[in-house]
mmCIF file of C-alpha atoms in Angstrom:
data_model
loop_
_atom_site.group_PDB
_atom_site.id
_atom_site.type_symbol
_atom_site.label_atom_id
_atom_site.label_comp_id
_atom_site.label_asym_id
_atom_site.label_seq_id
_atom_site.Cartn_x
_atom_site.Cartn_y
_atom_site.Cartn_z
ATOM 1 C CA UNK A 1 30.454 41.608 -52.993
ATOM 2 C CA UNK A 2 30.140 44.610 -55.420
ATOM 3 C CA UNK A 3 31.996 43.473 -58.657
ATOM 4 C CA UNK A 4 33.432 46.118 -61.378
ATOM 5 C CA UNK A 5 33.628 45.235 -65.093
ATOM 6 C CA UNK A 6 36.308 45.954 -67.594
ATOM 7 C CA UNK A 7 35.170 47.293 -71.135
ATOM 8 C CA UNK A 8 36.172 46.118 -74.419
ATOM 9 C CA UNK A 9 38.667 49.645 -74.857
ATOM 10 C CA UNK A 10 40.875 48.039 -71.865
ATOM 11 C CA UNK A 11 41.385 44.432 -72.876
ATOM 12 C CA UNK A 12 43.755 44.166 -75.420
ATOM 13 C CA UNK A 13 46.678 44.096 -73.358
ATOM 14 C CA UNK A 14 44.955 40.969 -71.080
ATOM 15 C CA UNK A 15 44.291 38.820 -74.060
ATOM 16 C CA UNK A 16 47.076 36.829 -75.743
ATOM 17 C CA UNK A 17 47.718 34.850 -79.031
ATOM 18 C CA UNK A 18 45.166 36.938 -80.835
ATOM 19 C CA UNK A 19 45.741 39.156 -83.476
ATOM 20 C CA UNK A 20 42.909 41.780 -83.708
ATOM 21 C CA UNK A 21 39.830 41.996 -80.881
ATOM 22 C CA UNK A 22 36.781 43.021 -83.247
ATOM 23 C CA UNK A 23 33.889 44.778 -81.653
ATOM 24 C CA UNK A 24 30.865 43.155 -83.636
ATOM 25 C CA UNK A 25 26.802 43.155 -82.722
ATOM 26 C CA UNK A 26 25.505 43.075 -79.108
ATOM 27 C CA UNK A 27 28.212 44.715 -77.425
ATOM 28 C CA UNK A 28 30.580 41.633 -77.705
ATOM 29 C CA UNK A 29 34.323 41.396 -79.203
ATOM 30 C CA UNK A 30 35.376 38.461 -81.787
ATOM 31 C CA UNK A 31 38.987 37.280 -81.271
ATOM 32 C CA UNK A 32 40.872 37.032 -84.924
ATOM 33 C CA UNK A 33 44.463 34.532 -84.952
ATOM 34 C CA UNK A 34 44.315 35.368 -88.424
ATOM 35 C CA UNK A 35 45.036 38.610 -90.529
ATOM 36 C CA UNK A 36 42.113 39.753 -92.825
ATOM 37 C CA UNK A 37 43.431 38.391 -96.211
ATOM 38 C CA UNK A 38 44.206 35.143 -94.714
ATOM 39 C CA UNK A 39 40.814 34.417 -93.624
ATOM 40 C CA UNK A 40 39.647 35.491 -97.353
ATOM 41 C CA UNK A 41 41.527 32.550 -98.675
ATOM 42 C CA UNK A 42 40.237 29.814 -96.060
ATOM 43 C CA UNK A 43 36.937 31.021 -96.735
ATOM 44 C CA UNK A 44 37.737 30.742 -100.953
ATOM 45 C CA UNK A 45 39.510 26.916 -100.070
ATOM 46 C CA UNK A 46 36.082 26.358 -98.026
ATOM 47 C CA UNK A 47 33.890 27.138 -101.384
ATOM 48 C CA UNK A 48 35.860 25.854 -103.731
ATOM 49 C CA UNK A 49 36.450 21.932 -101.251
ATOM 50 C CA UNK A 50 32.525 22.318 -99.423
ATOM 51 C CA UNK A 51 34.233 22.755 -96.087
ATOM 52 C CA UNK A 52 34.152 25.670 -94.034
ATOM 53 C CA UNK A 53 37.719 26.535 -93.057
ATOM 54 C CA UNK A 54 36.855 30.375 -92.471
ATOM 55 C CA UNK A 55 34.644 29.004 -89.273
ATOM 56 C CA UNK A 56 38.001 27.328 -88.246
ATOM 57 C CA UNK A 57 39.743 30.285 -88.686
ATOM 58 C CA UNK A 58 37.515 32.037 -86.059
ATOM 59 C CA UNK A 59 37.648 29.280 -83.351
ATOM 60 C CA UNK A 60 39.300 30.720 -80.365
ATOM 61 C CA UNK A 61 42.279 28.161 -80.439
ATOM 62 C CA UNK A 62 44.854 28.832 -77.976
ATOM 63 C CA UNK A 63 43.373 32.405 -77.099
ATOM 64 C CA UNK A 64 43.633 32.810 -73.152
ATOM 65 C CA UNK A 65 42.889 35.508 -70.756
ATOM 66 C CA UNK A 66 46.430 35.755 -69.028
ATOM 67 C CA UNK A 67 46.494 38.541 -65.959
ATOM 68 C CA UNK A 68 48.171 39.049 -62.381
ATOM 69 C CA UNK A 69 45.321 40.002 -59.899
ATOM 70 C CA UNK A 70 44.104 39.958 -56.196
ATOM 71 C CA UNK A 71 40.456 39.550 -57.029
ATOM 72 C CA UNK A 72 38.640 36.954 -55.394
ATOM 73 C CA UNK A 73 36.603 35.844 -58.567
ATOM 74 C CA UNK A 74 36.854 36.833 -62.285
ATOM 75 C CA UNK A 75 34.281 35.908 -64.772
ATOM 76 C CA UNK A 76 33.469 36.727 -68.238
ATOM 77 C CA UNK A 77 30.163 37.094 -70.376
ATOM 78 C CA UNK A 78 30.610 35.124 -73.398
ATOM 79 C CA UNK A 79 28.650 33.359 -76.576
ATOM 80 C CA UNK A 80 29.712 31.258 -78.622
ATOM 81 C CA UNK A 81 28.929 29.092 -82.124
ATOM 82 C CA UNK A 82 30.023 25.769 -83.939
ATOM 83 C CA UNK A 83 33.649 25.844 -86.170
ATOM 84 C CA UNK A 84 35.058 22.599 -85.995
ATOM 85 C CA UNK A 85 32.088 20.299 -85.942
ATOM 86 C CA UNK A 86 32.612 20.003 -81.874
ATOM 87 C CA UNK A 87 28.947 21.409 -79.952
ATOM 88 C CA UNK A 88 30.714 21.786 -77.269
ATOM 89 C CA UNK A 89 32.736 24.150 -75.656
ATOM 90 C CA UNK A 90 35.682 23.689 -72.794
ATOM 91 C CA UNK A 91 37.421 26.476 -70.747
ATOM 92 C CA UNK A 92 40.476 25.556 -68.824
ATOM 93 C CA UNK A 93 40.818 28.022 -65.452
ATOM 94 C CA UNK A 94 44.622 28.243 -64.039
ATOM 95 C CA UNK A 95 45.695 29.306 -60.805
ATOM 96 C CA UNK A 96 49.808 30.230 -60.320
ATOM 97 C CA UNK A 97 50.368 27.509 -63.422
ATOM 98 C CA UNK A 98 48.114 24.632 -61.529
ATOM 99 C CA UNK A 99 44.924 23.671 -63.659
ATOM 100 C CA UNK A 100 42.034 24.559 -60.072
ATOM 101 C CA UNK A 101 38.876 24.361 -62.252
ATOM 102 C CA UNK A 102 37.179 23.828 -65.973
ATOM 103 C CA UNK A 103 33.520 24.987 -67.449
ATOM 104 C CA UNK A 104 32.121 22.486 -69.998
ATOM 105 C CA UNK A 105 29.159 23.763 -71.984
ATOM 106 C CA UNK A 106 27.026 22.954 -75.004
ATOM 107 C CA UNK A 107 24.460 25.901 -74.527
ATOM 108 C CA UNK A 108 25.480 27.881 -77.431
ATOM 109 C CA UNK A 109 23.320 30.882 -76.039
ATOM 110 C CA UNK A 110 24.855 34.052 -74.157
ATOM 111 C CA UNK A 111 26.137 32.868 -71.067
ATOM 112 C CA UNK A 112 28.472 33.909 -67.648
ATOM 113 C CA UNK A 113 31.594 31.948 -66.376
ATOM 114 C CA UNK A 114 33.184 32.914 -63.465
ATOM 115 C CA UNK A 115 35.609 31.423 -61.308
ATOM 116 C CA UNK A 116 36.935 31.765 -57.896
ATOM 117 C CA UNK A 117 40.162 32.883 -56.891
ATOM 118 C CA UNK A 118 42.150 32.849 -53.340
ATOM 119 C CA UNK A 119 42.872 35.689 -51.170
ATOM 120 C CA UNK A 120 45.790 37.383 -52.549
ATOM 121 C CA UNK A 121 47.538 38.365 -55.726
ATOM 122 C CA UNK A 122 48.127 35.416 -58.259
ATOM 123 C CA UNK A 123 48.532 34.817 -61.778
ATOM 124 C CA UNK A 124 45.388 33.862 -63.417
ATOM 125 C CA UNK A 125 44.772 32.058 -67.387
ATOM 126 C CA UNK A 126 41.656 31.393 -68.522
ATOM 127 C CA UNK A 127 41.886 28.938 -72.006
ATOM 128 C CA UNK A 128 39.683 29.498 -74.004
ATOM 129 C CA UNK A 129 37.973 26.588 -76.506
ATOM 130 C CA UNK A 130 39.700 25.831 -79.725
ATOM 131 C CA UNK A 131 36.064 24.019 -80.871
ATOM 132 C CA UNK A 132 34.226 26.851 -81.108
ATOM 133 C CA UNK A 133 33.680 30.433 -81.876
ATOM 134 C CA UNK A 134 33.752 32.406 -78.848
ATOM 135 C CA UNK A 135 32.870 35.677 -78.204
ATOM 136 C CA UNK A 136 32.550 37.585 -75.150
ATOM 137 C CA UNK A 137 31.385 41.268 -73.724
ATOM 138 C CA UNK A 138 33.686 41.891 -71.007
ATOM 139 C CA UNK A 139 35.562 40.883 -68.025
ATOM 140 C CA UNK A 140 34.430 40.972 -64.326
ATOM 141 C CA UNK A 141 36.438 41.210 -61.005
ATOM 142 C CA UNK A 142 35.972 42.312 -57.532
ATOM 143 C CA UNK A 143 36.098 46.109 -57.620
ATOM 144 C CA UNK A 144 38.937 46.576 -55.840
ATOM 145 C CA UNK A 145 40.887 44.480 -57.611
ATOM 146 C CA UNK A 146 44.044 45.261 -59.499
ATOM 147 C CA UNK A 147 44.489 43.885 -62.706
ATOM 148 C CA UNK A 148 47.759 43.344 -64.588
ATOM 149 C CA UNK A 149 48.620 42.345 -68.295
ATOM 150 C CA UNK A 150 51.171 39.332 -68.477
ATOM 151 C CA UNK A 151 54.737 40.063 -70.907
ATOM 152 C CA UNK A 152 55.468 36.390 -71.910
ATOM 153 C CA UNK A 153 59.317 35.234 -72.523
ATOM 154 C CA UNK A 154 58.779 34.420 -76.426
ATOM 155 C CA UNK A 155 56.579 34.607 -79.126
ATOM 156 C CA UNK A 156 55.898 31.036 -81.465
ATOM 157 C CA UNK A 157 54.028 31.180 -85.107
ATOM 158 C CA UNK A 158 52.147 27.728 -85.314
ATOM 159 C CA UNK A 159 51.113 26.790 -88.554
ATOM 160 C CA UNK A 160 49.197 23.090 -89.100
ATOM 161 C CA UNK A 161 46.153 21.286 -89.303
ATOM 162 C CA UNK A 162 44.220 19.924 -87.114
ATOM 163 C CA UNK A 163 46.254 18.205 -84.400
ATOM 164 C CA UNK A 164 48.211 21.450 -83.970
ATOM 165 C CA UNK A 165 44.626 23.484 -83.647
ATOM 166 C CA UNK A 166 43.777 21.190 -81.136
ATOM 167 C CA UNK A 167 41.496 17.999 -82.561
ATOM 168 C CA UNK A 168 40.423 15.843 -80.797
ATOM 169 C CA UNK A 169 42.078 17.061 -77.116
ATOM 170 C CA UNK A 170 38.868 17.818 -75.009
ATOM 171 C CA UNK A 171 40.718 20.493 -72.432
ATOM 172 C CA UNK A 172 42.287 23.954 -74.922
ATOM 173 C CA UNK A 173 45.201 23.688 -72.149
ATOM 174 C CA UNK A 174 46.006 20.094 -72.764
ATOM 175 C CA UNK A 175 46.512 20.112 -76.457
ATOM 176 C CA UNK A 176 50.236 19.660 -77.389
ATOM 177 C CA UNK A 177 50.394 23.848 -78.348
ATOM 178 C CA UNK A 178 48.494 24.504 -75.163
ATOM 179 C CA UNK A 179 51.731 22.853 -73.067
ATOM 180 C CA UNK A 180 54.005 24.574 -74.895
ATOM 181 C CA UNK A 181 52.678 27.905 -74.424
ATOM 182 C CA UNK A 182 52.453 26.632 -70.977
ATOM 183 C CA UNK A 183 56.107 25.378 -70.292
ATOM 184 C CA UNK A 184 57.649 28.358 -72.015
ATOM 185 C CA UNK A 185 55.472 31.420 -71.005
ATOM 186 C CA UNK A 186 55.368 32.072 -74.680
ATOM 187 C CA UNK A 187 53.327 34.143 -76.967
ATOM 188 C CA UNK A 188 51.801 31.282 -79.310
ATOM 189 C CA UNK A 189 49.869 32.327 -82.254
ATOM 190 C CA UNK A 190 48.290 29.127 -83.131
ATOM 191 C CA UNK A 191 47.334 29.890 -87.121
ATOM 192 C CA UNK A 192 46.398 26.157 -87.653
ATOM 193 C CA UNK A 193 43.395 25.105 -89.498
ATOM 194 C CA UNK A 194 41.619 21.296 -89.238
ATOM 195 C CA UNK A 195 42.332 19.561 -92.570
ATOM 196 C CA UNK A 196 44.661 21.783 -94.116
ATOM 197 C CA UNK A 197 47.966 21.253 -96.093
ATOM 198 C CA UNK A 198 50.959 22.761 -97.698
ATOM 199 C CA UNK A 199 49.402 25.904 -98.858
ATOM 200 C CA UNK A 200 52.108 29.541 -100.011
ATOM 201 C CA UNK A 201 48.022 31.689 -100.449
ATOM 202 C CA UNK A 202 47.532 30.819 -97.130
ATOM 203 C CA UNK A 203 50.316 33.076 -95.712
ATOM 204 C CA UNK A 204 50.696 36.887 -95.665
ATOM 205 C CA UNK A 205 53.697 38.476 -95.967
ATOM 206 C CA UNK A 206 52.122 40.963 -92.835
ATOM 207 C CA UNK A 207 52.351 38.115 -90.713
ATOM 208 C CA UNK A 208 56.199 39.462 -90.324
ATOM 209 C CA UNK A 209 54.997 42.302 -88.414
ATOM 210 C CA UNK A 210 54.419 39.788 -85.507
ATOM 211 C CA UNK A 211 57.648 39.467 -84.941
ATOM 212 C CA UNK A 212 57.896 35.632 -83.751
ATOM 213 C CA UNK A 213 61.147 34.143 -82.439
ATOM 214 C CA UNK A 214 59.955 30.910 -83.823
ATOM 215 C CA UNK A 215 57.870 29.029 -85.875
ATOM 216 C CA UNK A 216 56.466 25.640 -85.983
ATOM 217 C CA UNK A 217 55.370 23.820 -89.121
ATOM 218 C CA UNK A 218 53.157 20.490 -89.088
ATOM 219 C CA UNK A 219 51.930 20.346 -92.370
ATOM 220 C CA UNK A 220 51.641 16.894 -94.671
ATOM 221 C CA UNK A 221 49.266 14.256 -93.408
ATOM 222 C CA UNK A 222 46.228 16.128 -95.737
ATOM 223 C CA UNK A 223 48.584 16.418 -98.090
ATOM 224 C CA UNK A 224 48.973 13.086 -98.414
ATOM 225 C CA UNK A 225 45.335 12.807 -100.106
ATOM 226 C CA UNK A 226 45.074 15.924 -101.458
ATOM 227 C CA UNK A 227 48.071 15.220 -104.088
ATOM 228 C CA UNK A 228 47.865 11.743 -106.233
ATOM 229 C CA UNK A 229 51.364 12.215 -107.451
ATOM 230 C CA UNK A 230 54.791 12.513 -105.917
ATOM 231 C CA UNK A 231 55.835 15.705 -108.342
ATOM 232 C CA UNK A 232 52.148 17.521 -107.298
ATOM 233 C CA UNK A 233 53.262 16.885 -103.241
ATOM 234 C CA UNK A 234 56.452 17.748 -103.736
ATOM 235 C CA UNK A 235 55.108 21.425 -105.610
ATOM 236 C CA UNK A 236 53.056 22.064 -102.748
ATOM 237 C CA UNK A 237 55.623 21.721 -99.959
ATOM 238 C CA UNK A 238 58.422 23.515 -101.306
ATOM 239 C CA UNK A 239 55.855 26.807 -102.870
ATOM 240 C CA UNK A 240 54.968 26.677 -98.673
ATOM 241 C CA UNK A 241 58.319 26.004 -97.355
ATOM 242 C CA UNK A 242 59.956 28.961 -99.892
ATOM 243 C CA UNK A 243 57.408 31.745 -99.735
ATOM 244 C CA UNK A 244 57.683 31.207 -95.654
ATOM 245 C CA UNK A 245 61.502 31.154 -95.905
ATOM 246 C CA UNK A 246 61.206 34.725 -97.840
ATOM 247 C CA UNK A 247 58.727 36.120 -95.303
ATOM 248 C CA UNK A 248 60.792 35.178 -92.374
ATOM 249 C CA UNK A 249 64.243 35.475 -93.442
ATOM 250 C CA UNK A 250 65.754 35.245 -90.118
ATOM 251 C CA UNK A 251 63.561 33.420 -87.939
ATOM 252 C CA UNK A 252 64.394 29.616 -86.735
ATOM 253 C CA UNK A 253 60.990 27.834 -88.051
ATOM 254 C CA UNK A 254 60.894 24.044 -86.374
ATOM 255 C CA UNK A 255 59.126 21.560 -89.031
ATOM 256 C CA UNK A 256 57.229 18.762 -87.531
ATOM 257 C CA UNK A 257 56.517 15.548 -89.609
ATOM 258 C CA UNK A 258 53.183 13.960 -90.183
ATOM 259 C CA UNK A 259 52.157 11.171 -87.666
ATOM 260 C CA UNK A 260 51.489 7.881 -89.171
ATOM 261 C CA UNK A 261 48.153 7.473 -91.060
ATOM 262 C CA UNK A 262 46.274 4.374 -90.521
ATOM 263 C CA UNK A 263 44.080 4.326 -93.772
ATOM 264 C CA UNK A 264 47.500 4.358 -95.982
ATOM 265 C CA UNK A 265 46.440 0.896 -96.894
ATOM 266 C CA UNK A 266 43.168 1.968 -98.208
ATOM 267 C CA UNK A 267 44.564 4.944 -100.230
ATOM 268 C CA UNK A 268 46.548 2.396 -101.831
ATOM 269 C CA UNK A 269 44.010 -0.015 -102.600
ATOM 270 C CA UNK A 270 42.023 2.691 -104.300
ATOM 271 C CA UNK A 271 44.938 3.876 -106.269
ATOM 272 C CA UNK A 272 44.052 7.603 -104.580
ATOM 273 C CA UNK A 273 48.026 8.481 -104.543
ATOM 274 C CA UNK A 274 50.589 6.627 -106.165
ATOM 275 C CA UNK A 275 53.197 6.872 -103.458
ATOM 276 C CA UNK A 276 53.724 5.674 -99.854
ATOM 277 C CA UNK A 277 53.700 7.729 -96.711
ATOM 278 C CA UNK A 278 57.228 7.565 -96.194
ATOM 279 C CA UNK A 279 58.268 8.695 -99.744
ATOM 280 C CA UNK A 280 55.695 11.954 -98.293
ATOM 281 C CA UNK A 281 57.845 12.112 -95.312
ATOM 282 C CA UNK A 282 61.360 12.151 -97.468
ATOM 283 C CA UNK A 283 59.850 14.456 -99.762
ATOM 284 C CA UNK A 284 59.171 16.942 -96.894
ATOM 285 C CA UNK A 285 62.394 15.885 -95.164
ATOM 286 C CA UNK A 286 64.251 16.975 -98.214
ATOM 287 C CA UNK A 287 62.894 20.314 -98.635
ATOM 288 C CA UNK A 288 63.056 21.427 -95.212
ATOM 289 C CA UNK A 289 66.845 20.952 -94.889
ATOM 290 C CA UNK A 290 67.397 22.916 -98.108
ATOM 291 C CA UNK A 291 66.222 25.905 -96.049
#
């Protein structure tokens, strides 16, 4: 089967929840869900806590290769490195909306993927891993195959930490942000970063530029530790909550509260906040209806 290769100039339109495709060294492309002076203030937070949140910011959470085709295979050439502190990385292949194959891989070296596809034209969405950096070189197909760019129904801002990023969910397709990108053929530009918080640097005003239609916010169970007083928690979620109010005037944003956390007792014991989870949740409660 002779097999024809798209080129880094004609794959914009097939890739989606991204917001730049980077050409860097070696002939491959680096997928950014964050705009430049965003990933300058991960990469200060990183420095200034010893983690590296600008390696989160790279991971290819939520990006998928979404197209309408009537090749029989389509395969990509693709590298990737470490982010999240998972050496491993999981594709998810779709077929018409039906999950009909996965890759798992901990060879970080340059390496092909390719999948098969029936006779006929379907709609095809390859996940790619929200563990890892992932970069690829191109796109194969059959060469006669057509190949068609997806419009999705809506586009969602997602803004958390590390459950909305996609800890610890093995399959990128399976994580809660995966299904609902899934069950609403939505645009979902998943800007959350493992261990983060409450944070008004961490937005950019040219985020509005996106355009979503809504917004998700699932910020507070970091914050929990990071602040040792009520007044210092309470700062932090209304500076976040205001400055994203002002950037996005108009646009419904949908907060989601912090899941329980089962070492509350310990932060206790240790006197590392002086307030209980549930004053957090009020807190963050209270601000979000003001807006």
């Amino acid at each position: 089967m002779s097999m024809k290769t798209v080129e880094k100039d004609d794959l914009n339109d097939l890739f989606h929840n991204v917001l730049q495709i980077e050409p860097i060294e070696g002939g491959f492309m680096r997928f950014h869900r964050f705009t430049l002076e965003q990933e300058r203030q991960y990469d200060a937070d990183g420095q200034t806590l010893g983690k590296d949140y600008h390696a989160r910011t790279l991971a290819s959470s939520n990006v998928v290769l979404d197209v309408i085709t009537d090749s029989n295979v389509i395969g990509i050439n693709y590298r990737w490195q470490e982010a999240t502190g998972y050496n491993e990385a999981v594709f998810d292949f779709y077929i018409d909306g039906v999950l009909s194959g996965y890759h798992i891989t901990d060879n970080m070296q340059e390496g092909i993927l390719a999948f098969d596809i029936p006779d006929g034209k379907h709609r095809v969405t390859l996940f790619f891993p929200w563990q890892v950096i992932t970069d690829i070189r191109n796109v194969v197909l059959s060469d006669w195959a057509i190949l068609q760019p997806i419009q999705k129904k809506w586009r969602i801002l997602v803004l958390g930490d590390s459950i909305s990023q996609g800890y610890i969910c093995r399959h990128p397709s399976l994580s809660y942000v995966g299904c609902l990108m899934r069950k609403m053929d939505a645009e979902c530009l998943n800007q959350a970063i493992g261990g983060y918080w409450f944070e008004e640097k961490a937005l950019d005003d040219n985020l509005a530029q996106w355009k979503p239609d809504l917004i998700i916010s699932a910020y507070g169970t970091n914050d929990y530790f990071l602040h040792n007083t009520k007044e210092s928690f309470l700062r932090g979620v209304k500076g976040f909550v205001e400055r994203l109010s002002k950037i996005f005037p108009k646009t419904p944003i949908l907060g989601i509260m912090p899941i329980c956390r089962f070492d509350e007792m310990y932060a206790a014991k240790q006197r590392m906040v002086d307030f209980s989870l549930k004053e957090a949740h009020d807190i963050i409660r209270t601000v979000y209806r003001q807006y």
